[in-house]
GROMACS .gro file of C-alpha atoms in nm:
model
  401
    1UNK     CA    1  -6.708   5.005   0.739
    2UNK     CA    2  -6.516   5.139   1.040
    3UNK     CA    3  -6.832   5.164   1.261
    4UNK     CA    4  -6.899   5.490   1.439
    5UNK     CA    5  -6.652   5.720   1.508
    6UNK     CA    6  -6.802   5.731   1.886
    7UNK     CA    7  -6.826   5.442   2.068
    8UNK     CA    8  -6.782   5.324   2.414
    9UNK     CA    9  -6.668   4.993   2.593
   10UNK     CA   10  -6.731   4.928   2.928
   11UNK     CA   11  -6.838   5.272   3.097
   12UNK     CA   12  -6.606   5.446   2.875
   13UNK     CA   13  -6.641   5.659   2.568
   14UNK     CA   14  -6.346   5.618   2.340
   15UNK     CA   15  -6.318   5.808   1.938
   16UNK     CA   16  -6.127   5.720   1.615
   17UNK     CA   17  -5.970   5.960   1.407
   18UNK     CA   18  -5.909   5.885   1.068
   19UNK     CA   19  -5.642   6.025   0.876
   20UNK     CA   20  -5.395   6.018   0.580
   21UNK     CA   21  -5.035   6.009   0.561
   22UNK     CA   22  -4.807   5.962   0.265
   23UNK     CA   23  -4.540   5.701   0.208
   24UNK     CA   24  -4.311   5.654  -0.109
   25UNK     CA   25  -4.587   5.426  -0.262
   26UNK     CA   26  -4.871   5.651  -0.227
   27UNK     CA   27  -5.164   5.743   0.021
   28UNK     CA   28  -5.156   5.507   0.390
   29UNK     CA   29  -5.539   5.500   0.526
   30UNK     CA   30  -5.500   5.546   0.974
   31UNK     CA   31  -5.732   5.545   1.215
   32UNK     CA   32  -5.614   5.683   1.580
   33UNK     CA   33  -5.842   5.564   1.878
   34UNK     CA   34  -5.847   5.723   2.194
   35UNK     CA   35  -6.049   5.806   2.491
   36UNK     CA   36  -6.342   6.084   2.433
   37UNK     CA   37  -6.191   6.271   2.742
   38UNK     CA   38  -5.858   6.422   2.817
   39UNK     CA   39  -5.770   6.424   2.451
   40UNK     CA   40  -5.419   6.613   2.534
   41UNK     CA   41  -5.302   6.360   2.796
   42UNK     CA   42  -4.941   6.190   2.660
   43UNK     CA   43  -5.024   5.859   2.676
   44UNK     CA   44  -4.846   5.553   2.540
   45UNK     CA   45  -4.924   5.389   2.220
   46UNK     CA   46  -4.955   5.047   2.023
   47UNK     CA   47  -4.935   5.033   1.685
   48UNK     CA   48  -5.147   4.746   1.492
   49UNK     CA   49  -4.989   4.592   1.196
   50UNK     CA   50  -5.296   4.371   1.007
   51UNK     CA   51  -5.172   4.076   0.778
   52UNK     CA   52  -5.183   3.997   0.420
   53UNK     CA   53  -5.575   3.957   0.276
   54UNK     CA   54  -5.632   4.195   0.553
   55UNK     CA   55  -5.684   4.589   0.660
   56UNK     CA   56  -5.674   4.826   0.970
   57UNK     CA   57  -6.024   4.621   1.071
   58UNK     CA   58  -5.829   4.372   1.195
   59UNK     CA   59  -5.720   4.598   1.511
   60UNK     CA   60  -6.055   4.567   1.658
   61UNK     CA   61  -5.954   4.227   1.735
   62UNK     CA   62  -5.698   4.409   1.989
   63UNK     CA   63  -5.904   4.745   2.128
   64UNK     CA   64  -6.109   4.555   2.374
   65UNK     CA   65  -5.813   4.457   2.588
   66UNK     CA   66  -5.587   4.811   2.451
   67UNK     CA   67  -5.809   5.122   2.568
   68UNK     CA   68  -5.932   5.028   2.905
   69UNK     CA   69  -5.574   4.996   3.013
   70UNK     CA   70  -5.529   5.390   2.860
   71UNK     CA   71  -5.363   5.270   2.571
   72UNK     CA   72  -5.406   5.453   2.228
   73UNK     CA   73  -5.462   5.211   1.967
   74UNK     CA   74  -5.316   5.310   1.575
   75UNK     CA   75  -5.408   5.096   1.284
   76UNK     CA   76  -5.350   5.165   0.909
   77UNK     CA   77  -5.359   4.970   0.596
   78UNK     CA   78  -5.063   4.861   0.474
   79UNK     CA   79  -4.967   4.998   0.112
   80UNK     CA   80  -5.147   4.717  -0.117
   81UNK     CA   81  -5.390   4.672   0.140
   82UNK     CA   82  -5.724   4.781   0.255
   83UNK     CA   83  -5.798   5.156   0.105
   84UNK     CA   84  -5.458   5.256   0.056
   85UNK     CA   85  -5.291   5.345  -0.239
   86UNK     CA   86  -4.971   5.076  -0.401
   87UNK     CA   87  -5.019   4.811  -0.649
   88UNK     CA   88  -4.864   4.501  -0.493
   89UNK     CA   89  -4.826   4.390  -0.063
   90UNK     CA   90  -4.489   4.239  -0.047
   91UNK     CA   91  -4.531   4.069   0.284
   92UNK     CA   92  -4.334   4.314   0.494
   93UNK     CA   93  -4.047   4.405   0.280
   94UNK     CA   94  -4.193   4.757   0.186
   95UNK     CA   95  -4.418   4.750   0.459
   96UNK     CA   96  -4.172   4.835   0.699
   97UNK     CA   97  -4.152   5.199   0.525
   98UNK     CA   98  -4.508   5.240   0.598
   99UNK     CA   99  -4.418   5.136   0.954
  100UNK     CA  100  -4.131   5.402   0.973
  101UNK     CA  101  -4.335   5.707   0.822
  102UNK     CA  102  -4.626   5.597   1.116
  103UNK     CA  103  -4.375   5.623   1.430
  104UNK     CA  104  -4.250   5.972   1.288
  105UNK     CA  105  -4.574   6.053   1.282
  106UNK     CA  106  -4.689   5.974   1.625
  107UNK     CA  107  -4.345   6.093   1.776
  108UNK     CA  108  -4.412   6.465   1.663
  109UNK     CA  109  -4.772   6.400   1.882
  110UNK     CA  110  -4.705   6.598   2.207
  111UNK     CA  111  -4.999   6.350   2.326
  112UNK     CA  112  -4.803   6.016   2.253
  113UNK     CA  113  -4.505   5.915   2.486
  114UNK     CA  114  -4.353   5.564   2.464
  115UNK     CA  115  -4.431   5.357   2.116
  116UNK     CA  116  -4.522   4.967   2.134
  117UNK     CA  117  -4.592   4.725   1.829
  118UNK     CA  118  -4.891   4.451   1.764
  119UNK     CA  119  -4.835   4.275   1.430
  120UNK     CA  120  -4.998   3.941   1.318
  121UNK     CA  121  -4.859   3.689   1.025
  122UNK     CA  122  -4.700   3.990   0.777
  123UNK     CA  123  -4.751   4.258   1.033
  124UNK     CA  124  -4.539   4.076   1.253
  125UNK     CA  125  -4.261   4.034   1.013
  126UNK     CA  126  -4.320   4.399   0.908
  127UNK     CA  127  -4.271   4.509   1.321
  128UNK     CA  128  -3.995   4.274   1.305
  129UNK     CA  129  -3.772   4.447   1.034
  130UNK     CA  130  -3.839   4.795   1.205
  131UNK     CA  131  -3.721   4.696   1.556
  132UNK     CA  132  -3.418   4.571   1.413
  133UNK     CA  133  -3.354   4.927   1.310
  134UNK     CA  134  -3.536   5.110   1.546
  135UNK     CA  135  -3.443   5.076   1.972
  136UNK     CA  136  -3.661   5.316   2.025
  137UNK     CA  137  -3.990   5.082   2.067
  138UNK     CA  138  -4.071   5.016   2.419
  139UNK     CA  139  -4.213   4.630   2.303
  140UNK     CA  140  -4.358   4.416   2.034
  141UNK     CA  141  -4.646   4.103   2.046
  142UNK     CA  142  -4.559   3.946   1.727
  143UNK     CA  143  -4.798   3.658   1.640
  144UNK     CA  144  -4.736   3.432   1.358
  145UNK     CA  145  -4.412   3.559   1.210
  146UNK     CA  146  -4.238   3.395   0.953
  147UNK     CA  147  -3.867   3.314   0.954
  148UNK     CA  148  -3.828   3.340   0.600
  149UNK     CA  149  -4.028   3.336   0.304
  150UNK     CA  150  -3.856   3.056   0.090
  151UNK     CA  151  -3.902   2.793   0.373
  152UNK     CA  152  -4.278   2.904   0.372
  153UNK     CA  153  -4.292   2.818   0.067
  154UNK     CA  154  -4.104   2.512   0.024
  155UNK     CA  155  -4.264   2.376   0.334
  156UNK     CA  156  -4.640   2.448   0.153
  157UNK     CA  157  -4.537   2.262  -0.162
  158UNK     CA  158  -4.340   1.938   0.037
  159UNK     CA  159  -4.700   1.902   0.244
  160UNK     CA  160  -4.951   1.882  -0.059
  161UNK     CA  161  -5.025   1.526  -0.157
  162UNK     CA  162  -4.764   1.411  -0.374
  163UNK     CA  163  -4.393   1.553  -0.302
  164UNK     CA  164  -4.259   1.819  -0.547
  165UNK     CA  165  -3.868   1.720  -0.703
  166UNK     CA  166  -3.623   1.954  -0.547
  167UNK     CA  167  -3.534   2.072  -0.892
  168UNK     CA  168  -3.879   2.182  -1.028
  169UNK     CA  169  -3.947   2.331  -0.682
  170UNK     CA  170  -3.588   2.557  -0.728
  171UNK     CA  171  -3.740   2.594  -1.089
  172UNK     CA  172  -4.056   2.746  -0.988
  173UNK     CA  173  -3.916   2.947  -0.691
  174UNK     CA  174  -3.686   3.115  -0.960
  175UNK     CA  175  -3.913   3.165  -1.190
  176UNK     CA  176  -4.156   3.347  -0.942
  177UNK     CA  177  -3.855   3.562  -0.794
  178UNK     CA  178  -3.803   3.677  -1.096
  179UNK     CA  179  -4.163   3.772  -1.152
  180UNK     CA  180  -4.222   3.952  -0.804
  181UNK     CA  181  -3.882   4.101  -0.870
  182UNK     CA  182  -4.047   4.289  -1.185
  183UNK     CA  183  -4.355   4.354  -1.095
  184UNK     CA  184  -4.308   4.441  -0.717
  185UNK     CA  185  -3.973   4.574  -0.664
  186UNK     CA  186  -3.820   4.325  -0.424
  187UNK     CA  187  -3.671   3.977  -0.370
  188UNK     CA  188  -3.886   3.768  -0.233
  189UNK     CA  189  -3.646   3.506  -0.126
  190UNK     CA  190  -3.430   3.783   0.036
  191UNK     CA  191  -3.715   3.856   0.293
  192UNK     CA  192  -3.575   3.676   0.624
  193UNK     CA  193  -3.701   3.810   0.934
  194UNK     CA  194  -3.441   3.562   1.107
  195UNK     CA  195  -3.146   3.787   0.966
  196UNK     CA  196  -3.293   4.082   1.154
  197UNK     CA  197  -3.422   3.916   1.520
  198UNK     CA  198  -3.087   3.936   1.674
  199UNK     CA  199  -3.032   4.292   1.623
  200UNK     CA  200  -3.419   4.352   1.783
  201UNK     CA  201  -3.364   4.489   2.174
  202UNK     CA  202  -3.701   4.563   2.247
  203UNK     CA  203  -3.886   4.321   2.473
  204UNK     CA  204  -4.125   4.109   2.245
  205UNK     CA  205  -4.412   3.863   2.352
  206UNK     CA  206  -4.432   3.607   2.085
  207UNK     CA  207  -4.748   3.395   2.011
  208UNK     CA  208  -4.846   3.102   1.767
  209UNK     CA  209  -5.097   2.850   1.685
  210UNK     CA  210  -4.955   2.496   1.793
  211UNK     CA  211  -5.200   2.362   1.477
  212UNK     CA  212  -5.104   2.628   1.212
  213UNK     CA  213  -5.052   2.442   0.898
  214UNK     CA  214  -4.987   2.757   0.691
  215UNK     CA  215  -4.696   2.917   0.859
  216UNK     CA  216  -4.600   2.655   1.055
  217UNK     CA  217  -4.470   2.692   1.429
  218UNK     CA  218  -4.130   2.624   1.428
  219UNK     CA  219  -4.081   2.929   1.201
  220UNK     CA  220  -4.196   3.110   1.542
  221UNK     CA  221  -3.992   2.911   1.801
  222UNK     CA  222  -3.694   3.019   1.526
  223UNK     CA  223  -3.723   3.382   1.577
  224UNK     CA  224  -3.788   3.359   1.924
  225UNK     CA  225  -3.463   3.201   1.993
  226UNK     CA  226  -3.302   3.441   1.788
  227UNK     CA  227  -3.418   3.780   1.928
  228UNK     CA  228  -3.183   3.978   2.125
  229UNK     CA  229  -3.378   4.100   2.399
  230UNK     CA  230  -3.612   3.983   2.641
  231UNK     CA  231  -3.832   3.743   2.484
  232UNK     CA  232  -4.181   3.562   2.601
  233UNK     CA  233  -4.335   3.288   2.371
  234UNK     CA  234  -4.664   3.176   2.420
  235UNK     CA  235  -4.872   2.878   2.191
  236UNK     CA  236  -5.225   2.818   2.185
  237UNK     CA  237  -5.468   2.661   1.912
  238UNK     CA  238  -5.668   2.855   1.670
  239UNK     CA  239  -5.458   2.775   1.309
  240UNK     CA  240  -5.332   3.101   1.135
  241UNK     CA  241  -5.625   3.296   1.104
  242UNK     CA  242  -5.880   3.151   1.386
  243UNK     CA  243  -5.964   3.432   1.685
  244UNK     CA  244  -5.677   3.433   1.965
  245UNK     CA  245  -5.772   3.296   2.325
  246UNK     CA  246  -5.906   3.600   2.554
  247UNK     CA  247  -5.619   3.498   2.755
  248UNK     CA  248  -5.346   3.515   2.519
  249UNK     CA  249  -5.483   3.870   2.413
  250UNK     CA  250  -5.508   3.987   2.786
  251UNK     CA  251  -5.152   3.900   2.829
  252UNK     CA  252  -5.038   4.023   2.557
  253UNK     CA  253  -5.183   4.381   2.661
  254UNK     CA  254  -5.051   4.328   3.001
  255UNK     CA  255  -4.715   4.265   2.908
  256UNK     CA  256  -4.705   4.567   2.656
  257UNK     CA  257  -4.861   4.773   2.994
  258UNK     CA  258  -4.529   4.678   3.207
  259UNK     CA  259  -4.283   4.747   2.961
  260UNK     CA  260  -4.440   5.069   2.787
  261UNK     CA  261  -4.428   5.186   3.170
  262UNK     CA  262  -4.035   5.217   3.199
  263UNK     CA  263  -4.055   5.453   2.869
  264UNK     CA  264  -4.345   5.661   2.959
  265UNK     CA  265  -4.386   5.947   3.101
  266UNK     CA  266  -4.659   5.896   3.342
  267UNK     CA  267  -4.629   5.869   3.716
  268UNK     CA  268  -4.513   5.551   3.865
  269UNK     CA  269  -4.791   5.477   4.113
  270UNK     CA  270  -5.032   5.418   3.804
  271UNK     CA  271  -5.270   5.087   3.891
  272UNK     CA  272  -5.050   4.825   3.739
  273UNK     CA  273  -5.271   4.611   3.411
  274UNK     CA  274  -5.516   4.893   3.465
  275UNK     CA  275  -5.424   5.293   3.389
  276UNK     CA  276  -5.144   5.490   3.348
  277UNK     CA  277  -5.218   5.824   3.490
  278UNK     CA  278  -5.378   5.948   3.788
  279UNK     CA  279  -5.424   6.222   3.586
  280UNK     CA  280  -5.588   6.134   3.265
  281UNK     CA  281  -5.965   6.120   3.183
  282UNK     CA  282  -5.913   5.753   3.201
  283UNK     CA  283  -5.830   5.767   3.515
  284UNK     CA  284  -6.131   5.915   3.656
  285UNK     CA  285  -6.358   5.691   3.895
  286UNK     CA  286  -6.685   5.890   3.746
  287UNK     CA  287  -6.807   5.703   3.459
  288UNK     CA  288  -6.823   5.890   3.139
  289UNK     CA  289  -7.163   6.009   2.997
  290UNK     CA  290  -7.278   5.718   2.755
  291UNK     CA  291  -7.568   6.001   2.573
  292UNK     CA  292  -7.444   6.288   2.396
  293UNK     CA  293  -7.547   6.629   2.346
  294UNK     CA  294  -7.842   6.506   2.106
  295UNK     CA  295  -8.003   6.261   2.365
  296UNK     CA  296  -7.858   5.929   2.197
  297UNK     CA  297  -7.689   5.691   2.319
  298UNK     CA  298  -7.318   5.636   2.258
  299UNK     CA  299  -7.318   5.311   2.018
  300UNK     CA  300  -7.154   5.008   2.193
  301UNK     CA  301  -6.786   4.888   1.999
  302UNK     CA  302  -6.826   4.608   1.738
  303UNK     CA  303  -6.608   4.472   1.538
  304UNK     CA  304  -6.653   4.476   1.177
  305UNK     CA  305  -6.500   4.205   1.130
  306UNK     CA  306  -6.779   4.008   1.254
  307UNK     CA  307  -7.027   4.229   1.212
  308UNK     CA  308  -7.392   4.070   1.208
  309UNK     CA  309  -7.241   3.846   1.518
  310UNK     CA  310  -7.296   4.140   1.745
  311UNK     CA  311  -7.029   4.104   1.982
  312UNK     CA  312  -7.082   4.303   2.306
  313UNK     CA  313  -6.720   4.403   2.371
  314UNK     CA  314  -6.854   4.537   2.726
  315UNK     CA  315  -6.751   4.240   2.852
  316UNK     CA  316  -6.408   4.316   2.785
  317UNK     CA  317  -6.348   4.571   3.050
  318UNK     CA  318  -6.369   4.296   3.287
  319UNK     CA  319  -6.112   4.027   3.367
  320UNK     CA  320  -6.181   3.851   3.011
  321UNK     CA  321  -6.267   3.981   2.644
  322UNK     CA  322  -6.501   3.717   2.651
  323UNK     CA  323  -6.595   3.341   2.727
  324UNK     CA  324  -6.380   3.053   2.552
  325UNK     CA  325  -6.716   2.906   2.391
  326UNK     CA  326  -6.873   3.232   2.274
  327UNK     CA  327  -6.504   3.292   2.085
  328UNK     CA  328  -6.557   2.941   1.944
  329UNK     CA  329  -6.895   3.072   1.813
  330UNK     CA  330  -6.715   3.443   1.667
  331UNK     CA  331  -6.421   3.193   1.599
  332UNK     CA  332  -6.613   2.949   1.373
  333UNK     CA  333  -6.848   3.251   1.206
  334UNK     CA  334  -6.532   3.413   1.134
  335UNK     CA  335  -6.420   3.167   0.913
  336UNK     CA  336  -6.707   3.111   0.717
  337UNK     CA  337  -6.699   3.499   0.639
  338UNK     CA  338  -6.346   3.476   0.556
  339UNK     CA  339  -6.402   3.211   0.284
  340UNK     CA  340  -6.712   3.379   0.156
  341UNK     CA  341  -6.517   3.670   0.093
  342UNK     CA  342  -6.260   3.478  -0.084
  343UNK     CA  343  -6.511   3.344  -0.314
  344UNK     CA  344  -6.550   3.712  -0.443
  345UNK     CA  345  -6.879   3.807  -0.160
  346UNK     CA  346  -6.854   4.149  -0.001
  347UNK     CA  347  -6.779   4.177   0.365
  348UNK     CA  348  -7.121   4.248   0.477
  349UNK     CA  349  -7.262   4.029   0.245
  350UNK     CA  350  -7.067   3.770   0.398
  351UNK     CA  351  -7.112   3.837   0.751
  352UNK     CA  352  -7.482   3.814   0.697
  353UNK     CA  353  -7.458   3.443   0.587
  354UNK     CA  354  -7.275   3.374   0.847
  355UNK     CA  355  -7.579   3.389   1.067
  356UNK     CA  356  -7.797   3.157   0.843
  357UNK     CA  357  -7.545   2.889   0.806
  358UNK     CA  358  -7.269   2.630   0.984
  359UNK     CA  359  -7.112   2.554   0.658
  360UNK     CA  360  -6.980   2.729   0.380
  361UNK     CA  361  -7.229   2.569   0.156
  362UNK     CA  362  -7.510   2.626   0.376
  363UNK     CA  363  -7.380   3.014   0.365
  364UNK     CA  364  -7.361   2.994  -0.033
  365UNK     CA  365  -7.696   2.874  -0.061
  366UNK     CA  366  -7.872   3.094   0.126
  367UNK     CA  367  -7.674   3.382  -0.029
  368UNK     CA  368  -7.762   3.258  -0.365
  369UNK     CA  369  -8.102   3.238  -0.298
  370UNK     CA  370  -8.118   3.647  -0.206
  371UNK     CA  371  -8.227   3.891  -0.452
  372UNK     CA  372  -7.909   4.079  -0.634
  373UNK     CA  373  -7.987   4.418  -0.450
  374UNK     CA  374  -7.982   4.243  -0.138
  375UNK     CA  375  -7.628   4.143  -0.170
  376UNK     CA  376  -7.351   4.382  -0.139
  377UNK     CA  377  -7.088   4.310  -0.479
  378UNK     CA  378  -6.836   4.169  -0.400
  379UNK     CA  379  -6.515   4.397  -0.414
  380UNK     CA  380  -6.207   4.387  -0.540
  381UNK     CA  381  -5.879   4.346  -0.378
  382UNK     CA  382  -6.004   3.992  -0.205
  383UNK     CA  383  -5.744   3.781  -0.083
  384UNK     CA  384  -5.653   3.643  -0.417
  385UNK     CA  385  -5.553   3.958  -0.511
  386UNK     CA  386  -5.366   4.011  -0.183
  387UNK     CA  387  -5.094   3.745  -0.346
  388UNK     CA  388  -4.733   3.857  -0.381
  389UNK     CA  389  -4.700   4.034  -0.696
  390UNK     CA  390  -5.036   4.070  -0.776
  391UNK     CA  391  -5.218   4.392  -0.831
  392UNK     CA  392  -5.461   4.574  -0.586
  393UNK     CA  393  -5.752   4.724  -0.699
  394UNK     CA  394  -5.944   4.776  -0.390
  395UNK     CA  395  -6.064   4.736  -0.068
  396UNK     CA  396  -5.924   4.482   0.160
  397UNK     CA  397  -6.106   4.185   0.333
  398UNK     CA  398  -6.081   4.094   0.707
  399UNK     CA  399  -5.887   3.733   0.632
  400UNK     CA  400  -5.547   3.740   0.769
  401UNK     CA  401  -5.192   3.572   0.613
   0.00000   0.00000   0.00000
């Protein structure tokens, strides 16, 4: 589901490596991307955090505007997420072990200098907790934090149709601490990102949807106040799990460029928003060869996250990942997949429909109309089972909380 390992965008040829490394709650799936050429070049590198209902696939999202500036892109999924082993996600709280046995992987990488972080709804709150702790990190883009999880969840109840006594709302928060507590080995009400912001140094480029409804913006504008270093804050539309703006994304990259320069070790006449390194592959003005040794033409990068929607990333090594009403297209497409998969549809499955309907129930009926072998199963592990305190038992889809 990754896509090929060899791909290229733009004139260059980039690879993923996929590995395994092992946390206290079992096996973390990674993938490491990097350029085809120059393999043993230090260069910097940004860690992607996904969010909950989600897996490593969500990076793709983020490599368009990451490797053309010679950034290496690492992804994993989160313990309770995607392919890797633990029972229950816990919406950062144990995540941020994962986090911690990632960076001391890449810092024993001779071919890794300065570390940055790119976390969205949980993985933001996950990169959160570990910059409190670790000054190390040369920057964070954190998009769609939460503050804390208790006013999430208050806030969710107090906007449904008919407002929730204060009393049964303390009654069912209790009663589903206690649960979480049991079954997933932390507090849930005791998760508050806030508590940690002002002892994060690193400079951080925030970002959230002005028309999220889920985690809603203020929660944002909280943490940015409260960080201790340099801060940036940036608001767009696109709710909490719509595609990001191509120019919120190329800022993002460009701002994690700068500061990842004053850690790295590369020479200081680099382009600036460009390369690094005189040096590396990257670097090069030849183009690198698109057909490899068996005649065949290096496959294009596409996300599989919208697979079907075949998204020509090329377009991304230019001055924009692409145009505002083509994302509106991926944008729209994207959520139709997302609830599909929801319902219990596989990802491919879902992506397919996608393509022969505007509406969810124009998707449902066309998918119900297909033969059953033509229809991947839907697996488990969708984003119902993504839920605090409930139990994984598969692979992850490509929604985002």
């Amino acid at each position: 589901e990754l896509g090929p390992a060899k791909f290229r965008l733009g004139k260059r040829v980039y690879e993923r490596r996929d590995l395994q490394l092992r946390s206290s709650r079992g096996v973390l799936e990674c993938s490491h991307f990097h350029p085809a050429k120059a393999l043993q070049v230090p260069r910097p590198c940004v860690v992607y955090l996904h969010g909950n209902c989600s897996s490593r696939l969500e990076a793709f999202d983020a490599l368009p505007v990451l490797l053309p500036r010679d950034l290496t892109v690492f992804c994993l999924d989160l313990s309770g997420s995607g392919r890797s082993g633990g029972e229950y996600i816990s919406l950062g709280y144990h995540e941020e072990q994962d986090l911690k046995i990632v960076l001391q992987h890449l810092r024993s990488l001779d071919t890794v200098s300065s570390i940055a972080l790119w976390g969205r709804s949980m993985g933001a709150t996950t990169s959160i907790l570990r910059a409190a702790e670790d000054h190390a990190l040369a920057a964070c883009v954190l998009d769609s934090a939460f503050r804390d999880l208790r006013t999430v969840a208050e806030e969710l109840v107090n906007r449904g149709k008919y407002p929730v006594p204060q009393f049964i709302l303390s009654w069912a928060l209790h009663m589903i601490r206690s649960e979480v507590s049991t079954r997933a080995a932390f507090d849930p009400l005791e998760l508050m990102p806030i508590e940690s912001a002002p002892r994060a140094v690193c400079p951080a480029f925030f970002g959230v949807a002005a028309d999220d409804t889920f985690v809603l913006p203020h929660h944002t504008q909280d943490l940015h106040n409260a960080w201790a270093g340099e801060r940036t804050l940036r608001v767009f539309d696109g709710g909490h799990n719509g595609v990001r703006p191509s120019w919120f994304l190329e800022e993002a990259a460009e701002f994690l460029v700068d500061r990842m320069r004053t850690r790295s070790i590369f020479k200081e006449d680099a382009t600036p928003g460009r390369r690094f390194a005189a040096s590396s592959g990257a670097g090069d003005i030849e183009e690198d060869d698109i057909v490899d040794g068996d005649g065949k033409q290096t496959p294009r990068l596409v996300s599989p996250l919208t697979n079907g929607l075949r998204i020509d990333a090329d377009s991304a090594a230019g001055q924009a990942l692409i145009h505002d009403e083509v994302a509106g297209i991926i944008g729209h497409r994207q959520q139709l997949a997302i609830a599909l998969m929801q319902m219990g549809f596989g990802q491919a499955a879902a992506a397919q429909a996608t393509q022969h309907g505007r509406t969810v129930d124009d998707c449902l009926e066309w998918l119900l109309k297909q033969p059953d072998g033509r229809i991947e199963p839907g697996r488990a592990g969708m984003c119902n089972a993504r839920k605090v305190g409930v139990q994984q038992t598969g692979q992850g889809s490509s929604g985002r909380a």
